Amino acid sequence: MRQHDDAEAARELLRQQPPQQPAQLTRLMTKLLDDMTGVPGTRIRFGIDPLLSLVPGAGSTVGTLFGAVMLVDAMRLRMPAPVLARMGLNYVLDWLIGMVPGLGFLGDIAFRANRRNLRLLNRTIENRGQVREASVRYWIVGGAVIAVTLLLMVVGTVWLVGWLLGMLG
C-alpha cells in the first residue's frame, strides 16, 4: 500500500508543476506561420500566414485558426488570464490586419501575432510567480477567451464574405 501512496504523491506533484516551455507544436506553428523563410539580403522573415491573407476573406481566418493552437498551449502552461486575453487580442488584431485587401500581406509580415504570443509565453514562463494553480474558474475564463477569439474571427469572416457577395449581386 505504501508504494501506491508514493506513486500517487509523485503524480500529484507532477500535476502541480506546470511545464517549463511551450509545446513543440506551438514552436513549430510559430515557425511555419511567421518565420519559415526570409527575404534574401534582409532580416525580414515570414511564413505562410501572410500568404494565406492573400486569399480574400477566409485566408486570414485560416492562418489565425492555425495559430490559435498556442492559446490551448497557454492554458496548459497555466498562463494568467490577462496574458491569455492579450494573446487573444493579438490574434484578433492579426486577423483584422490580414483582412485588408492587398495590405493584409504586408501587415501580417509586420505584425506577426504568433511570434508576439510565443514571446509572451516565454516571458511568463520565466517569471513563474505569474503562473498560478489552475482552478475551475481559470479553465472557464481561458476557454471563454479562446471561444470569443475564434467566434469573432469566424462570424466576422462570414459577415464580410456575405457583405462582399451582396455588393457584387
Short mmCIF file of C-alpha atoms in Angstrom, two decimals:
data_model
loop_
_atom_site.label_atom_id
_atom_site.label_comp_id
_atom_site.label_asym_id
_atom_site.label_seq_id
_atom_site.Cartn_x
_atom_site.Cartn_y
_atom_site.Cartn_z
CA MET A 1 0.00 0.00 0.00
CA ARG A 2 2.93 2.32 0.69
CA GLN A 3 4.11 2.10 -2.95
CA HIS A 4 0.66 3.11 -4.15
CA ASP A 5 0.69 6.16 -1.84
CA ASP A 6 4.19 7.13 -3.02
CA ALA A 7 3.17 6.81 -6.67
CA GLU A 8 0.03 8.88 -6.10
CA ALA A 9 2.05 11.56 -4.28
CA ALA A 10 4.52 11.70 -7.19
CA ARG A 11 1.67 12.03 -9.71
CA GLU A 12 0.14 14.85 -7.67
CA LEU A 13 3.49 16.65 -7.54
CA LEU A 14 3.79 16.41 -11.34
CA ARG A 15 0.27 17.76 -11.77
CA GLN A 16 1.13 20.78 -9.63
CA GLN A 17 4.26 21.62 -11.60
CA PRO A 18 3.44 23.43 -14.84
CA PRO A 19 5.53 22.50 -17.90
CA GLN A 20 8.67 24.58 -18.38
CA GLN A 21 8.32 25.54 -22.04
CA PRO A 22 5.79 25.88 -24.82
CA ALA A 23 4.92 22.66 -26.60
CA GLN A 24 6.87 21.64 -29.67
CA LEU A 25 3.70 22.09 -31.75
CA THR A 26 3.46 25.73 -30.60
CA ARG A 27 7.05 26.42 -31.59
CA LEU A 28 6.58 24.61 -34.92
CA MET A 29 3.38 26.54 -35.75
CA THR A 30 5.11 29.83 -34.94
CA LYS A 31 7.96 28.97 -37.27
CA LEU A 32 5.64 27.84 -40.09
CA LEU A 33 3.26 30.77 -39.78
CA ASP A 34 5.68 33.63 -39.07
CA ASP A 35 9.34 32.66 -39.60
CA MET A 36 9.57 29.98 -42.26
CA THR A 37 11.63 31.85 -44.82
CA GLY A 38 13.40 35.14 -45.26
CA VAL A 39 13.72 37.81 -47.90
CA PRO A 40 17.27 37.48 -49.30
CA GLY A 41 19.57 40.32 -48.30
CA THR A 42 17.29 41.48 -45.46
CA ARG A 43 16.42 40.49 -41.92
CA ILE A 44 12.74 40.18 -42.88
CA ARG A 45 11.24 36.76 -42.23
CA PHE A 46 7.75 35.48 -42.95
CA GLY A 47 5.79 32.27 -43.08
CA ILE A 48 2.56 31.05 -44.59
CA ASP A 49 0.32 33.40 -42.55
CA PRO A 50 0.91 36.42 -44.84
CA LEU A 51 0.48 34.18 -47.88
CA LEU A 52 -2.86 32.94 -46.58
CA SER A 53 -4.05 36.52 -46.19
CA LEU A 54 -3.79 36.87 -49.97
CA VAL A 55 -6.91 34.67 -50.19
CA PRO A 56 -9.78 37.16 -49.81
CA GLY A 57 -11.97 36.70 -46.76
CA ALA A 58 -11.08 33.29 -45.39
CA GLY A 59 -7.28 33.30 -45.73
CA SER A 60 -6.61 35.45 -42.69
CA THR A 61 -9.08 33.42 -40.63
CA VAL A 62 -7.43 30.12 -41.57
CA GLY A 63 -3.97 31.42 -40.61
CA THR A 64 -5.23 32.72 -37.29
CA LEU A 65 -7.07 29.47 -36.54
CA PHE A 66 -3.83 27.54 -37.12
CA GLY A 67 -2.07 29.89 -34.72
CA ALA A 68 -4.78 29.53 -32.07
CA VAL A 69 -3.22 26.22 -31.05
CA MET A 70 -0.95 28.47 -28.98
CA LEU A 71 -3.92 29.60 -26.85
CA VAL A 72 -4.59 25.99 -25.88
CA ASP A 73 -0.91 25.56 -25.05
CA ALA A 74 -1.01 28.74 -22.96
CA MET A 75 -3.84 27.25 -20.92
CA ARG A 76 -1.85 24.04 -20.49
CA LEU A 77 1.01 26.16 -19.18
CA ARG A 78 -1.45 27.92 -16.82
CA MET A 79 -0.82 31.41 -18.12
CA PRO A 80 -2.63 34.16 -16.18
CA ALA A 81 -5.96 35.25 -17.65
CA PRO A 82 -4.61 38.71 -18.65
CA VAL A 83 -1.87 37.01 -20.70
CA LEU A 84 -4.47 34.77 -22.38
CA ALA A 85 -6.61 37.83 -23.13
CA ARG A 86 -3.63 39.69 -24.63
CA MET A 87 -2.80 36.68 -26.78
CA GLY A 88 -6.43 36.53 -27.95
CA LEU A 89 -6.29 40.25 -28.75
CA ASN A 90 -3.09 39.71 -30.76
CA TYR A 91 -4.91 37.10 -32.86
CA VAL A 92 -7.93 39.34 -33.39
CA LEU A 93 -5.64 42.22 -34.50
CA ASP A 94 -3.71 39.88 -36.78
CA TRP A 95 -6.98 38.68 -38.28
CA LEU A 96 -8.19 42.27 -38.84
CA ILE A 97 -4.88 43.31 -40.42
CA GLY A 98 -4.93 40.27 -42.69
CA MET A 99 -8.47 41.09 -43.87
CA VAL A 100 -7.36 44.35 -45.53
CA PRO A 101 -7.17 43.56 -49.25
CA GLY A 102 -3.65 43.91 -50.62
CA LEU A 103 -2.18 45.46 -47.48
CA GLY A 104 -3.01 42.44 -45.30
CA PHE A 105 0.01 40.59 -46.69
CA LEU A 106 2.42 43.33 -45.61
CA GLY A 107 0.59 43.86 -42.32
CA ASP A 108 0.90 40.16 -41.47
CA ILE A 109 4.64 40.29 -42.14
CA ALA A 110 4.98 43.32 -39.86
CA PHE A 111 2.65 42.31 -37.00
CA ARG A 112 3.44 38.56 -36.61
CA ALA A 113 0.97 37.66 -33.85
CA ASN A 114 2.35 34.15 -33.43
CA ARG A 115 5.85 35.44 -32.72
CA ARG A 116 4.42 38.01 -30.26
CA ASN A 117 2.42 35.36 -28.46
CA LEU A 118 5.38 32.99 -28.24
CA ARG A 119 7.39 35.81 -26.62
CA LEU A 120 4.53 36.37 -24.16
CA LEU A 121 4.52 32.67 -23.30
CA ASN A 122 8.27 32.52 -22.80
CA ARG A 123 8.34 35.72 -20.73
CA THR A 124 5.57 34.47 -18.47
CA ILE A 125 7.27 31.08 -18.06
CA GLU A 126 10.47 32.84 -17.00
CA ASN A 127 8.50 34.76 -14.36
CA ARG A 128 6.96 31.74 -12.64
CA GLY A 129 5.41 33.98 -9.98
CA GLN A 130 2.73 34.91 -12.52
CA VAL A 131 1.70 31.31 -13.06
CA ARG A 132 -0.93 30.17 -10.57
CA GLU A 133 -2.56 26.91 -9.74
CA ALA A 134 -5.26 26.26 -12.31
CA SER A 135 -8.77 26.33 -10.87
CA VAL A 136 -12.13 25.59 -12.44
CA ARG A 137 -12.68 29.34 -12.81
CA TYR A 138 -9.34 29.62 -14.65
CA TRP A 139 -10.33 26.94 -17.17
CA ILE A 140 -13.70 28.64 -17.73
CA VAL A 141 -12.05 32.06 -18.30
CA GLY A 142 -9.38 30.52 -20.56
CA GLY A 143 -11.96 28.62 -22.56
CA ALA A 144 -14.04 31.78 -22.90
CA VAL A 145 -11.03 33.73 -24.22
CA ILE A 146 -10.40 31.07 -26.86
CA ALA A 147 -14.09 30.76 -27.76
CA VAL A 148 -14.64 34.53 -28.07
CA THR A 149 -11.47 34.95 -30.15
CA LEU A 150 -12.43 32.19 -32.56
CA LEU A 151 -16.08 33.24 -32.66
CA LEU A 152 -15.16 36.84 -33.54
CA MET A 153 -12.99 35.66 -36.40
CA VAL A 154 -15.44 33.13 -37.84
CA VAL A 155 -18.52 35.36 -37.52
CA GLY A 156 -16.57 38.35 -38.85
CA THR A 157 -15.37 36.36 -41.85
CA VAL A 158 -18.85 35.03 -42.64
CA TRP A 159 -20.30 38.54 -42.31
CA LEU A 160 -17.58 40.03 -44.53
CA VAL A 161 -17.98 37.39 -47.24
CA GLY A 162 -21.77 37.86 -47.13
CA TRP A 163 -21.38 41.63 -47.37
CA LEU A 164 -18.97 41.32 -50.32
CA LEU A 165 -21.30 38.92 -52.12
CA GLY A 166 -24.20 41.35 -51.50
CA MET A 167 -22.16 44.16 -53.02
CA LEU A 168 -21.50 42.05 -56.12
CA GLY A 169 -25.01 40.75 -56.55
#
